[in-house]
Amino acid sequence: MEQQLDDLQQENSRLRDMVQQKLQEDAPDMSGYLLKHRPYAAMSSHWARRWFALNGSLLSYYRKEQDTSHHPRGLIDIQGMVLECEGLKQRRFHTFNIVNPSSGLSLIRASCQEEAVFRGWIQALGRHGCSVRHPSGLDDLRDPPAASDIRWREQGPDPRGPVSSAAFKPTGSGVTETAASSEADYTSESGMSDASSSRHGGPGQQGSRAAAAAGHKPPGKHRPGPMLPSAPVHTECRSSPLSGDRFMHDAKHSGILTLMVVVLVCTNLRLILENFMKYGWLFNPARWIDLITFSGNWQLHSCWAVLGFCTLMAFWIEALSARWLAFQQKSTIGASKKEVPPAHLRKRVQADGWWPESLTSLLVTLNLGAVFLWPSFTVFHADGEAAYCGVIMMITVVHTMKLVSYSHCNQDYRLARRQGKVRPGERGSHEPYFGFSNVRYPENITLRSLAHFLLAPTLCYQAHYPKSSRFRVRWLFRRMLQLLVVIGTMLFIVEQYITPTVKNSIAPISDLNWPRIIERVLKLALPCLYGWLCMFAALFHLWLNVIAELTYFGDREFYKAWWDSTTVGEYWRLWNMPVHKWMLRHVYYPCIRGGANKIVAGLLVFFLSAVGHEVLVGLPLHVGIWSPDLWRSGGIHKFWGFGSVQWPYAFVGIISQVPMMWWTEWLYQKVQSKITGNVIFWVSFCIIGQPIALMLYYHDYFVLSSKS
């Protein structure tokens, strides 16, 4: 019995040592509570207490320390980032900011009360890849600055002379008394209500009141005495606040932003009153419900059956190709056992794989042609509602792009198997892009995998996707509620403002009254911009995030900061990431590998995009080259006639983006100003582009409807 007890104690000691070693290996390089800035918090404090952890170059933060076993609330790679030390704020909070040097955007802004903690974080972040940028007086972060340096940086030269060091006497822990509150005191100070924190100007104000009640006067509340007659007031070289070298780099311009918001609100209120006085209340939700109800045309309903059948055919083709590949691999193994020379064996594998891949490519092409052409011809010949036909064509285009990616990706997997390779992202790959996958071709050829891909908010297929760790019910409910509000706002803008303005533009376009046309375009610019922004928010920010939450889809970068674009080309690379990634993966880079140069590959990308936009807009409206009357009357030779109704405006508009890209890029290189490039982008996008296309399409649609 004693021997067994000794063995158990030794085993317990060994396990304890293993756990301790594991905890030491997984321990972060730096961790602790900081105040994180939340610039977009509306109903609560802009500063919230969060637990930060630094593992190598990865900085993550959690709501509290106990949440470190879950997925972090935020994660950034600080390698190559810039760390800006802002110094003291409100004479008690040491603040720093991590900024992306390429875009100038702030990634994380945090603060703490203890100067020792502040210095520890600065040194740790600097060791792991951040380049430290700090104001004068903080050049050496290894030694704490004197109290006079802190006061000098915050409020300029002290007119009373040097400050007594007794007010900043270090404590036993090496922390100054201005920030000598412990983590427990800090917790109590940050535990107040968010509303109270925001009313009193920032975090930690109640701690000052508590100290005052206890008889201790906070050093941050000490006010300087009267200014001496000889006190210097000009201490450094400064620029005027509105000068170009200071205005755009100084963030303290909330007053100008407030003025712009007030002017914008007043202008829009005037437009709203003018619209109601002229047209009355035009918005009718019941009319939109009637538009999206199913049509009684059975030909349009057949498109859904064709899409489902072609999806099953795509799965059957890939399953058949995977089985044939497995059969060839077995025959190759049998041939290798017969001591066939390796050179002959490789030639045999390539020869045996040529005709199955050719047959698979032929079947895939026929299936994709049926997916796209059947709904297109049905919508072209059927007399259905424009809204319902538009929904059919949108789902058809998205479905076609998904099936192209499904077939193209699996073909690349098969080619890799024939060469004895494993693609990145598969099980056994030495180059995993995100964790390690437990799926390997042909294990992904299942109906469940295909169904998940068709429902996922992406156009690019792969065997394994990064997944979110939890399902947020309340978050999903809020997003769906916001989606309904944004869609209702968009429909209200369309029916109340855009529709009457476009109707009044029919006569000026028909008469080529250019001053009146320009006036209509300018009047349409603002409601078109609002409607387009609502569409963007509803589709890319809300709807795709809702689908991602339902499917546990982890990569939710559906768009980037396209509003900061300085050229048209930069906008097209940022605003629609699912389509952009699909074009790169299945059009642009295959052309590059095929020997085409970048210009030809880029032109092909914009050509396919132009065709897709024209199919989505012109085909449901039956205008331009999609007019059945035009083809029946044999008037296709009038296609290029000026003033006719046969122009594919969406196609021409997207193709014209190519010279627009070159021109804006050339202009940006000449001017070298991001502000000028951004202004050119917004003017060309909001004033020249969308209102003109909308007016022309409605004009053609009205003319064709009146003739019929």
XYZ file of C-alpha atoms in Angstrom:
708
model
C 0.000 0.000 0.000
C 2.808 2.432 0.906
C 4.534 1.642 -2.399
C 1.350 2.462 -4.292
C 1.001 5.748 -2.409
C 4.597 6.672 -3.270
C 3.969 5.840 -6.925
C 0.831 7.971 -6.947
C 2.665 10.891 -5.343
C 5.477 10.638 -7.886
C 2.977 10.498 -10.750
C 1.098 13.457 -9.292
C 4.331 15.421 -9.016
C 5.252 14.551 -12.589
C 1.861 15.644 -13.907
C 2.060 18.869 -11.878
C 5.454 19.634 -13.433
C 4.077 18.928 -16.914
C 1.124 21.241 -16.356
C 3.376 23.966 -14.986
C 5.714 23.619 -17.966
C 2.786 23.744 -20.372
C 1.429 26.861 -18.687
C 4.833 28.506 -18.915
C 5.115 27.642 -22.613
C 1.651 29.010 -23.390
C 2.019 32.086 -21.212
C 1.906 35.348 -23.171
C 4.923 37.605 -23.356
C 2.898 40.465 -21.848
C -0.621 40.594 -20.467
C -2.777 42.774 -18.293
C -5.781 45.063 -18.120
C -5.807 48.240 -20.202
C -8.430 50.778 -21.148
C -9.323 50.326 -24.811
C -10.704 53.231 -26.793
C -14.005 52.629 -28.609
C -14.462 55.578 -30.984
C -17.877 54.472 -32.241
C -19.545 53.856 -28.887
C -22.740 55.889 -28.902
C -24.703 55.011 -25.767
C -21.786 54.104 -23.459
C -18.312 55.205 -22.509
C -15.658 55.487 -25.189
C -13.187 53.697 -22.905
C -13.688 50.109 -21.784
C -11.548 47.895 -19.592
C -10.147 44.928 -21.542
C -7.600 42.174 -20.914
C -4.723 42.383 -23.408
C -2.285 39.578 -24.212
C 0.823 39.775 -26.412
C 2.034 36.477 -27.915
C 4.965 37.185 -30.163
C 3.783 39.707 -32.741
C 0.090 38.930 -32.162
C -1.773 41.311 -29.854
C -5.228 40.153 -28.739
C -7.724 41.470 -26.241
C -10.632 39.965 -24.331
C -13.474 41.296 -22.255
C -11.913 39.849 -19.105
C -9.057 37.573 -18.107
C -11.288 34.522 -17.766
C -12.187 34.719 -21.486
C -8.673 33.887 -22.711
C -9.751 30.320 -23.438
C -12.275 31.631 -25.976
C -11.855 33.415 -29.257
C -10.463 36.950 -28.719
C -12.645 39.979 -29.342
C -9.841 41.457 -31.449
C -6.545 40.241 -32.894
C -3.909 42.191 -34.827
C -0.402 41.497 -36.046
C 1.844 44.317 -34.793
C 4.747 43.369 -37.043
C 5.655 46.481 -39.040
C 3.082 48.665 -37.278
C 3.840 52.065 -35.737
C 3.410 52.650 -32.005
C 2.572 56.282 -31.226
C 3.046 57.307 -27.591
C 0.587 60.088 -26.834
C 1.797 60.738 -23.284
C -0.475 61.747 -20.447
C -4.161 62.432 -20.963
C -6.123 64.264 -18.272
C -2.838 64.243 -16.298
C -3.342 60.641 -15.222
C -3.783 58.298 -18.212
C -0.757 57.156 -20.211
C -2.020 56.569 -23.753
C -0.525 54.857 -26.792
C -1.858 54.169 -30.267
C -0.983 51.375 -32.753
C -1.262 52.677 -36.317
C -0.992 50.993 -39.710
C 1.760 52.956 -41.516
C 0.472 52.174 -45.016
C -3.109 53.373 -44.499
C -2.639 55.636 -41.478
C -5.582 53.940 -39.718
C -5.593 53.445 -35.961
C -5.802 49.751 -35.079
C -5.882 49.904 -31.269
C -5.722 52.873 -28.896
C -5.259 52.042 -25.225
C -4.259 53.686 -21.967
C -3.392 52.854 -18.376
C -2.883 54.732 -15.145
C 0.394 53.188 -14.017
C 3.490 54.560 -15.697
C 5.431 51.345 -15.068
C 2.727 49.338 -16.864
C 2.791 51.847 -19.708
C 6.547 51.504 -20.101
C 6.342 47.731 -19.933
C 3.841 47.622 -22.768
C 5.884 50.074 -24.873
C 9.039 48.002 -24.463
C 7.229 44.701 -25.148
C 5.506 46.013 -28.277
C 8.758 47.527 -29.497
C 10.592 44.222 -29.069
C 7.999 42.339 -31.112
C 7.925 44.423 -34.271
C 6.423 47.838 -33.527
C 8.438 50.915 -34.386
C 7.988 53.344 -31.499
C 7.141 56.934 -32.329
C 6.828 59.296 -29.382
C 6.754 63.041 -28.750
C 9.662 64.999 -27.390
C 10.324 64.251 -23.771
C 9.635 60.533 -24.216
C 12.781 59.753 -26.216
C 14.086 57.390 -23.572
C 11.429 54.994 -22.353
C 13.799 53.060 -20.158
C 13.960 55.696 -17.391
C 10.841 57.431 -16.041
C 10.668 61.111 -16.957
C 10.825 63.765 -14.359
C 7.644 65.328 -13.062
C 8.539 68.632 -14.674
C 8.842 66.868 -18.054
C 5.367 65.432 -17.679
C 3.884 68.811 -16.758
C 5.829 70.488 -19.605
C 4.477 68.104 -22.187
C 0.909 68.439 -21.035
C 0.474 72.165 -20.568
C 3.635 73.821 -21.863
C 6.255 75.486 -19.657
C 5.412 75.762 -16.002
C 5.337 79.491 -15.166
C 6.033 78.776 -11.515
C 9.352 77.113 -12.202
C 10.290 73.491 -11.444
C 7.792 71.359 -9.597
C 8.738 69.819 -6.322
C 9.579 66.176 -6.663
C 7.715 65.440 -3.449
C 4.440 65.543 -5.344
C 5.750 62.733 -7.554
C 7.521 60.637 -4.991
C 7.987 57.055 -6.254
C 6.307 54.305 -4.312
C 7.914 51.065 -3.312
C 6.898 49.447 -6.573
C 8.552 52.146 -8.643
C 5.252 53.683 -9.720
C 4.580 57.386 -9.279
C 1.752 58.444 -6.998
C -0.097 60.004 -9.889
C -0.738 56.477 -11.071
C -0.222 54.484 -7.896
C -3.645 52.896 -7.878
C -3.493 49.136 -7.790
C -5.310 46.800 -10.148
C -8.070 46.392 -7.601
C -8.523 50.162 -7.280
C -8.434 50.424 -11.021
C -11.147 47.795 -11.212
C -13.353 49.713 -8.822
C -12.823 52.940 -10.716
C -13.657 51.295 -14.038
C -16.623 49.498 -12.567
C -18.824 52.568 -12.638
C -21.607 52.877 -15.169
C -20.690 53.769 -18.726
C -23.053 56.706 -18.725
C -21.429 58.152 -15.610
C -17.976 57.707 -17.134
C -18.955 59.466 -20.330
C -20.606 62.364 -18.453
C -17.522 63.099 -16.402
C -15.104 63.233 -19.303
C -13.381 59.864 -19.273
C -12.509 56.791 -17.244
C -11.377 56.955 -13.681
C -12.979 60.238 -12.620
C -14.827 58.697 -9.717
C -11.515 57.551 -8.300
C -10.493 61.212 -8.109
C -13.684 62.092 -6.256
C -13.143 59.199 -3.878
C -9.591 60.390 -3.186
C -10.878 63.914 -2.576
C -13.507 62.594 -0.166
C -10.786 60.735 1.718
C -8.851 63.966 2.191
C -6.236 63.358 -0.495
C -6.119 65.973 -3.200
C -5.395 64.337 -6.547
C -2.222 65.771 -8.096
C -3.987 65.899 -11.477
C -6.421 68.504 -10.106
C -3.673 70.870 -8.973
C -3.956 74.158 -10.849
C -1.039 76.459 -11.683
C -0.770 79.873 -10.085
C -0.935 83.244 -11.823
C 1.314 83.649 -14.852
C 4.480 85.634 -14.247
C 5.171 88.671 -16.453
C 8.356 87.040 -17.744
C 6.798 83.645 -18.446
C 7.616 82.575 -22.048
C 4.527 82.017 -24.174
C 6.265 81.127 -27.465
C 8.174 77.908 -26.849
C 8.351 76.086 -30.208
C 7.741 76.423 -33.938
C 4.066 75.750 -34.713
C 1.925 75.954 -37.836
C -1.499 77.507 -38.073
C -4.289 75.019 -37.285
C -5.782 75.308 -40.789
C -2.484 75.005 -42.662
C -2.062 72.010 -44.927
C 0.795 70.398 -42.998
C -1.194 70.378 -39.758
C -4.894 70.268 -40.572
C -5.047 66.748 -42.017
C -2.684 65.236 -39.422
C -4.339 66.737 -36.363
C -7.340 64.782 -35.119
C -8.751 67.645 -33.048
C -11.220 68.954 -35.613
C -14.489 67.735 -34.144
C -15.933 71.246 -34.418
C -15.486 71.311 -38.194
C -17.012 67.838 -38.425
C -19.945 69.021 -36.327
C -20.412 72.000 -38.639
C -20.441 69.724 -41.684
C -23.037 67.478 -40.058
C -25.226 70.461 -39.141
C -25.021 71.847 -42.703
C -25.787 68.424 -44.143
C -28.788 67.956 -41.860
C -30.166 71.403 -42.672
C -29.712 70.854 -46.405
C -31.440 67.494 -46.302
C -34.297 68.829 -44.195
C -34.920 71.467 -46.820
C -34.900 68.797 -49.553
C -37.284 66.629 -47.543
C -39.747 69.487 -47.035
C -39.517 70.461 -50.685
C -40.162 66.886 -51.764
C -43.218 66.483 -49.521
C -44.657 69.841 -50.581
C -44.258 68.935 -54.250
C -45.139 65.207 -54.389
C -46.737 64.341 -51.062
C -46.246 60.888 -49.498
C -45.248 58.421 -52.239
C -43.761 55.530 -50.286
C -46.003 52.456 -50.271
C -44.494 49.224 -48.874
C -47.361 47.159 -50.262
C -46.290 48.086 -53.798
C -42.828 46.617 -53.207
C -44.316 43.444 -51.757
C -46.354 43.029 -54.936
C -43.236 43.469 -57.048
C -41.280 40.697 -55.337
C -44.153 38.182 -55.260
C -43.819 35.220 -57.560
C -45.025 35.673 -61.072
C -47.562 33.351 -62.597
C -45.254 32.652 -65.552
C -44.268 28.976 -65.370
C -41.226 29.578 -67.570
C -39.676 31.799 -64.904
C -40.391 29.186 -62.227
C -38.544 26.575 -64.295
C -35.282 28.464 -63.721
C -35.190 27.314 -60.088
C -35.556 23.676 -61.114
C -32.765 24.055 -63.680
C -30.448 25.608 -61.086
C -31.088 22.734 -58.672
C -30.610 20.087 -61.354
C -27.351 21.627 -62.587
C -26.065 21.764 -59.015
C -26.613 18.022 -58.645
C -24.952 17.499 -62.022
C -21.897 19.466 -60.859
C -21.631 17.211 -57.796
C -22.084 14.077 -59.927
C -19.337 15.168 -62.351
C -16.862 15.804 -59.532
C -17.738 12.526 -57.791
C -17.263 10.620 -61.050
C -13.886 12.300 -61.651
C -12.776 11.512 -58.092
C -13.690 7.839 -58.522
C -11.841 7.627 -61.804
C -8.791 9.206 -60.167
C -8.917 6.599 -57.378
C -9.128 3.828 -59.981
C -6.092 5.215 -61.818
C -4.130 5.473 -58.581
C -4.824 1.810 -57.828
C -3.692 0.801 -61.301
C -0.560 2.910 -60.881
C 0.243 1.179 -57.593
C -0.217 -2.172 -59.311
C 2.101 -1.130 -62.122
C 4.738 0.026 -59.659
C 4.724 -3.423 -58.042
C 5.599 -4.919 -61.430
C 8.846 -2.948 -61.367
C 7.908 -0.561 -64.162
C 10.609 2.137 -64.643
C 9.650 5.443 -62.970
C 9.969 7.396 -66.221
C 7.526 5.084 -67.988
C 5.256 5.172 -64.946
C 5.067 9.004 -64.979
C 4.350 9.033 -68.717
C 1.644 6.460 -68.192
C 0.037 8.514 -65.419
C 0.029 11.630 -67.602
C -1.351 9.736 -70.586
C -4.068 8.071 -68.522
C -5.081 11.415 -66.968
C -5.396 13.398 -70.191
C -8.656 12.068 -71.554
C -10.540 11.848 -68.192
C -9.710 15.503 -67.491
C -10.747 16.480 -71.022
C -14.058 14.661 -70.605
C -14.586 16.285 -67.198
C -13.882 19.750 -68.638
C -16.406 19.130 -71.426
C -19.116 18.024 -68.990
C -18.392 20.978 -66.698
C -18.608 23.424 -69.623
C -21.963 22.017 -70.755
C -23.319 22.114 -67.202
C -22.175 25.711 -66.611
C -23.647 26.734 -69.955
C -27.005 25.305 -68.910
C -26.815 27.071 -65.533
C -26.282 30.488 -67.107
C -28.004 30.312 -70.493
C -31.328 28.723 -69.534
C -32.375 31.450 -67.040
C -30.994 34.146 -69.375
C -33.033 32.976 -72.367
C -36.088 32.429 -70.174
C -35.952 35.964 -68.775
C -35.279 37.335 -72.261
C -38.356 35.697 -73.824
C -40.697 35.688 -70.822
C -42.894 38.676 -70.062
C -42.312 38.907 -66.312
C -41.935 41.601 -63.705
C -38.594 43.384 -63.778
C -37.998 42.909 -60.030
C -38.656 39.162 -60.129
C -36.518 38.736 -63.256
C -33.757 40.738 -61.563
C -33.794 38.374 -58.568
C -33.579 35.375 -60.898
C -30.618 36.809 -62.805
C -28.765 37.826 -59.626
C -29.070 34.325 -58.158
C -28.136 32.843 -61.538
C -24.937 34.878 -61.803
C -23.940 34.107 -58.206
C -24.733 30.398 -58.678
C -22.719 30.237 -61.896
C -19.695 31.846 -60.251
C -19.898 29.407 -57.337
C -20.073 26.361 -59.621
C -17.137 27.666 -61.681
C -15.071 27.933 -58.507
C -16.250 24.495 -57.353
C -15.155 22.800 -60.573
C -11.954 24.805 -61.015
C -10.788 24.191 -57.443
C -11.471 20.453 -57.548
C -9.690 20.210 -60.890
C -6.606 21.737 -59.286
C -6.877 19.227 -56.438
C -6.975 16.345 -58.965
C -3.975 17.658 -60.874
C -2.055 17.873 -57.611
C -2.941 14.246 -56.805
C -1.722 13.099 -60.207
C 1.609 14.778 -59.437
C 1.735 13.387 -55.906
C 1.335 16.789 -54.244
C -0.898 18.296 -51.567
C -2.295 21.805 -52.001
C -2.073 24.398 -49.199
C -5.058 24.237 -46.895
C -5.451 20.443 -47.146
C -4.616 17.892 -44.492
C -0.936 17.076 -44.657
C 0.066 20.381 -46.209
C 3.174 22.103 -44.899
C 1.734 25.538 -45.789
C -1.518 25.910 -43.861
C -2.970 29.381 -44.232
C -5.165 29.083 -41.145
C -4.579 26.365 -38.589
C -4.568 22.796 -39.839
C -7.317 21.316 -41.961
C -8.782 17.891 -41.345
C -10.057 17.559 -44.927
C -8.208 16.279 -47.974
C -9.389 15.671 -51.519
C -11.542 13.704 -52.386
C -13.024 13.737 -48.865
C -14.571 17.124 -49.650
C -16.717 15.751 -52.505
C -19.902 15.428 -50.494
C -23.336 16.946 -50.789
C -22.951 18.487 -47.360
C -19.737 20.265 -48.376
C -21.330 21.553 -51.588
C -24.461 22.728 -49.752
C -22.351 24.584 -47.179
C -20.409 26.297 -49.969
C -23.582 27.340 -51.786
C -24.956 28.876 -48.566
C -21.676 30.416 -47.381
C -21.069 34.134 -48.088
C -18.209 33.500 -50.508
C -17.722 32.807 -54.202
C -14.434 30.905 -53.843
C -14.590 27.217 -53.008
C -12.036 25.441 -50.855
C -11.967 22.199 -48.925
C -11.874 23.868 -45.509
C -12.877 27.315 -44.238
C -11.958 29.144 -41.039
C -14.926 28.884 -38.696
C -16.176 31.112 -35.926
C -16.107 29.617 -32.454
C -19.610 30.547 -31.299
C -23.105 31.435 -32.428
C -24.365 34.821 -31.180
C -28.153 34.908 -31.015
C -28.536 38.486 -29.762
C -25.943 39.729 -32.236
C -27.828 38.006 -35.061
C -31.139 39.502 -33.947
C -29.667 43.015 -33.890
C -28.170 42.609 -37.360
C -31.450 41.343 -38.808
C -33.324 44.260 -37.255
C -30.763 46.674 -38.682
C -31.102 44.953 -42.059
C -34.854 45.560 -42.125
C -34.385 49.210 -41.171
C -31.714 49.803 -43.837
C -33.743 48.073 -46.563
C -36.821 50.117 -45.636
C -34.761 53.312 -45.753
C -33.356 52.372 -49.152
C -36.805 51.656 -50.600
C -38.122 54.903 -49.129
C -35.317 56.881 -50.804
C -35.932 55.136 -54.120
C -39.675 55.700 -54.192
C -39.871 59.107 -52.535
C -36.883 60.872 -54.095
C -35.256 58.947 -56.955
C -38.386 57.852 -58.841
C -40.039 61.297 -59.302
C -36.702 62.898 -60.213
C -35.994 60.240 -62.821
C -39.513 60.554 -64.255
C -39.004 64.278 -64.714
C -35.794 63.607 -66.650
C -37.496 61.775 -69.540
C -38.419 64.905 -71.484
C -34.979 66.612 -71.175
C -33.208 63.454 -72.369
C -35.571 63.015 -75.312
C -35.142 66.685 -76.293
C -31.378 66.685 -75.510
C -31.864 69.707 -73.261
C -28.347 69.700 -71.800
C -28.780 72.351 -69.060
C -31.882 70.568 -67.817
C -30.099 67.199 -68.019
C -27.205 68.529 -65.941
C -29.661 69.885 -63.380
C -31.363 66.485 -63.152
C -28.031 64.714 -62.725
C -27.006 67.019 -59.887
C -30.376 66.620 -58.193
C -30.112 62.842 -58.446
C -26.567 62.732 -57.067
C -27.465 63.006 -53.378
C -30.398 60.535 -53.198
C -28.483 58.109 -55.435
C -25.547 58.283 -53.060
C -27.772 57.658 -50.043
C -29.558 54.784 -51.745
C -26.305 53.215 -52.879
C -24.792 53.472 -49.397
C -27.909 51.817 -47.967
C -27.572 49.044 -50.538
C -23.914 48.557 -49.616
C -24.669 48.444 -45.890
C -27.614 46.071 -46.368
C -25.795 43.641 -48.670
C -22.149 43.613 -47.645
C -22.206 44.624 -44.001
C -25.489 43.159 -42.738
C -26.773 40.407 -45.031
C -23.410 38.693 -45.623
C -22.615 38.895 -41.907
C -25.982 37.338 -41.087
C -25.290 34.466 -43.501
C -21.785 34.107 -42.083
C -23.154 33.859 -38.547
C -25.676 31.205 -39.575
C -23.015 29.135 -41.394
C -20.202 29.726 -38.840
C -18.128 31.349 -41.577
C -15.051 32.949 -40.023
C -13.550 35.191 -42.731
C -15.872 38.199 -42.804
C -13.739 40.679 -44.705
C -16.428 41.307 -47.306
C -15.136 44.813 -48.000
C -12.228 47.059 -47.124
C -11.928 50.814 -46.625
C -13.021 51.682 -50.175
C -14.258 55.111 -49.025
C -10.609 56.171 -48.665
C -9.799 55.257 -52.276
C -7.569 57.708 -54.110
C -8.059 56.139 -57.562
C -10.819 54.245 -59.327
C -8.633 51.140 -59.508
C -8.160 51.152 -55.756
C -11.927 51.353 -55.294
C -12.528 48.276 -57.459
C -9.941 46.356 -55.436
C -11.533 47.210 -52.087
C -15.299 47.522 -52.205
C -16.465 44.004 -53.239
C -14.023 41.470 -51.866
C -15.962 38.257 -52.754
C -16.062 39.173 -56.463
C -12.534 40.603 -56.383
C -11.089 37.388 -54.932
C -13.070 35.285 -57.418
C -11.774 37.316 -60.366
C -8.181 37.031 -59.160
C -8.402 33.316 -58.489
C -10.329 32.095 -61.523
C -9.732 34.725 -64.234
C -6.718 36.972 -63.667
C -4.068 34.541 -62.445
C -5.104 31.696 -64.795
C -4.525 34.156 -67.662
C -1.119 35.059 -66.205
C -0.174 31.383 -65.934
C -1.366 30.878 -69.486
C 1.151 33.423 -70.793
C -0.993 36.573 -71.040
C 0.375 39.872 -69.750
C -1.233 41.826 -66.924
C -2.980 44.312 -69.224
C -4.762 41.580 -71.192
C -5.708 39.749 -67.994
C -7.054 42.972 -66.459
C -9.064 43.779 -69.587
C -10.594 40.298 -69.517
C -11.573 40.806 -65.868
C -13.356 44.072 -66.643
C -14.981 42.577 -69.745
C -16.520 39.749 -67.707
C -17.557 42.249 -65.029
C -19.184 44.454 -67.684
C -21.097 41.484 -69.120
C -22.257 40.495 -65.642
C -23.488 44.019 -64.810
C -25.312 44.293 -68.127
C -26.994 40.923 -67.591
C -28.056 41.933 -64.080
C -29.505 45.313 -65.124
C -30.332 45.391 -68.825
C -31.723 41.872 -69.266
C -34.477 42.067 -66.571
C -35.509 45.510 -67.884
C -35.464 44.315 -71.533
C -33.689 47.471 -72.679
C -30.702 47.998 -74.948
C -29.657 44.919 -76.866
C -32.002 42.847 -74.666
C -35.144 44.355 -76.176
C -37.207 41.563 -77.849
C -38.825 44.133 -80.175
C -35.384 45.116 -81.436
C -34.525 41.569 -82.444
C -37.946 40.797 -83.886
C -37.880 43.955 -86.044
C -34.378 43.258 -87.294
C -33.182 46.616 -86.019
C -29.930 45.401 -84.471
C -28.074 47.482 -87.080
C -29.346 50.569 -85.178
C -27.394 49.507 -82.107
C -24.791 52.263 -82.283
C -27.176 55.017 -83.349
C -26.936 58.047 -81.090
C -30.236 58.877 -79.451
C -31.581 55.358 -79.935
C -32.573 53.086 -77.082
C -30.111 50.296 -77.858
C -27.093 51.280 -75.772
C -25.885 48.769 -73.109
C -25.162 51.438 -70.536
C -23.942 49.107 -67.771
C -21.511 47.378 -70.141
C -20.184 50.677 -71.474
C -19.969 52.119 -67.959
C -17.870 49.239 -66.597
C -15.587 49.134 -69.650
C -15.060 52.885 -69.364
C -13.629 52.263 -65.895
C -10.410 51.013 -67.529
C -9.376 54.383 -69.012
C -10.795 56.025 -65.875
C -8.413 53.907 -63.796
C -5.406 54.908 -65.913
C -6.399 58.592 -65.829
C -6.943 58.740 -62.050
C -3.713 56.834 -61.441
C -1.788 59.236 -63.681
C -3.421 62.228 -61.996
C -2.646 60.878 -58.541
C 1.006 60.392 -59.493
C 1.152 63.986 -60.725
C -0.645 65.594 -57.816
C 0.655 63.266 -55.061
C -2.284 64.133 -52.848
C -4.561 61.528 -51.323
C -7.238 64.139 -50.657
C -7.344 65.212 -54.302
C -7.498 61.593 -55.463
C -10.295 60.828 -53.022
C -12.288 63.873 -54.205
C -11.863 62.792 -57.846
C -13.047 59.302 -56.952
C -16.195 60.518 -55.181
C -17.084 63.009 -57.921
C -16.641 60.461 -60.708
C -18.493 57.820 -58.748
C -21.426 59.767 -57.284
C -22.104 62.524 -59.830
C -20.883 61.288 -63.204
C -21.537 57.566 -62.870
C -24.647 56.314 -61.116
C -27.157 59.171 -61.695
C -26.468 59.260 -65.447
C -26.793 55.477 -65.803
C -30.006 55.471 -63.766
C -31.584 58.226 -65.858
C -30.641 56.583 -69.155
C -31.945 53.162 -68.154
C -35.232 54.583 -66.920
C -35.592 56.657 -70.086
C -35.151 53.605 -72.293
C -37.432 51.499 -70.110
C -40.156 54.168 -70.215
C -39.880 54.588 -73.988
C -40.114 50.834 -74.623
C -43.004 50.461 -72.169
C -44.924 53.292 -73.827
C -44.424 51.735 -77.280
C -45.695 48.374 -76.142
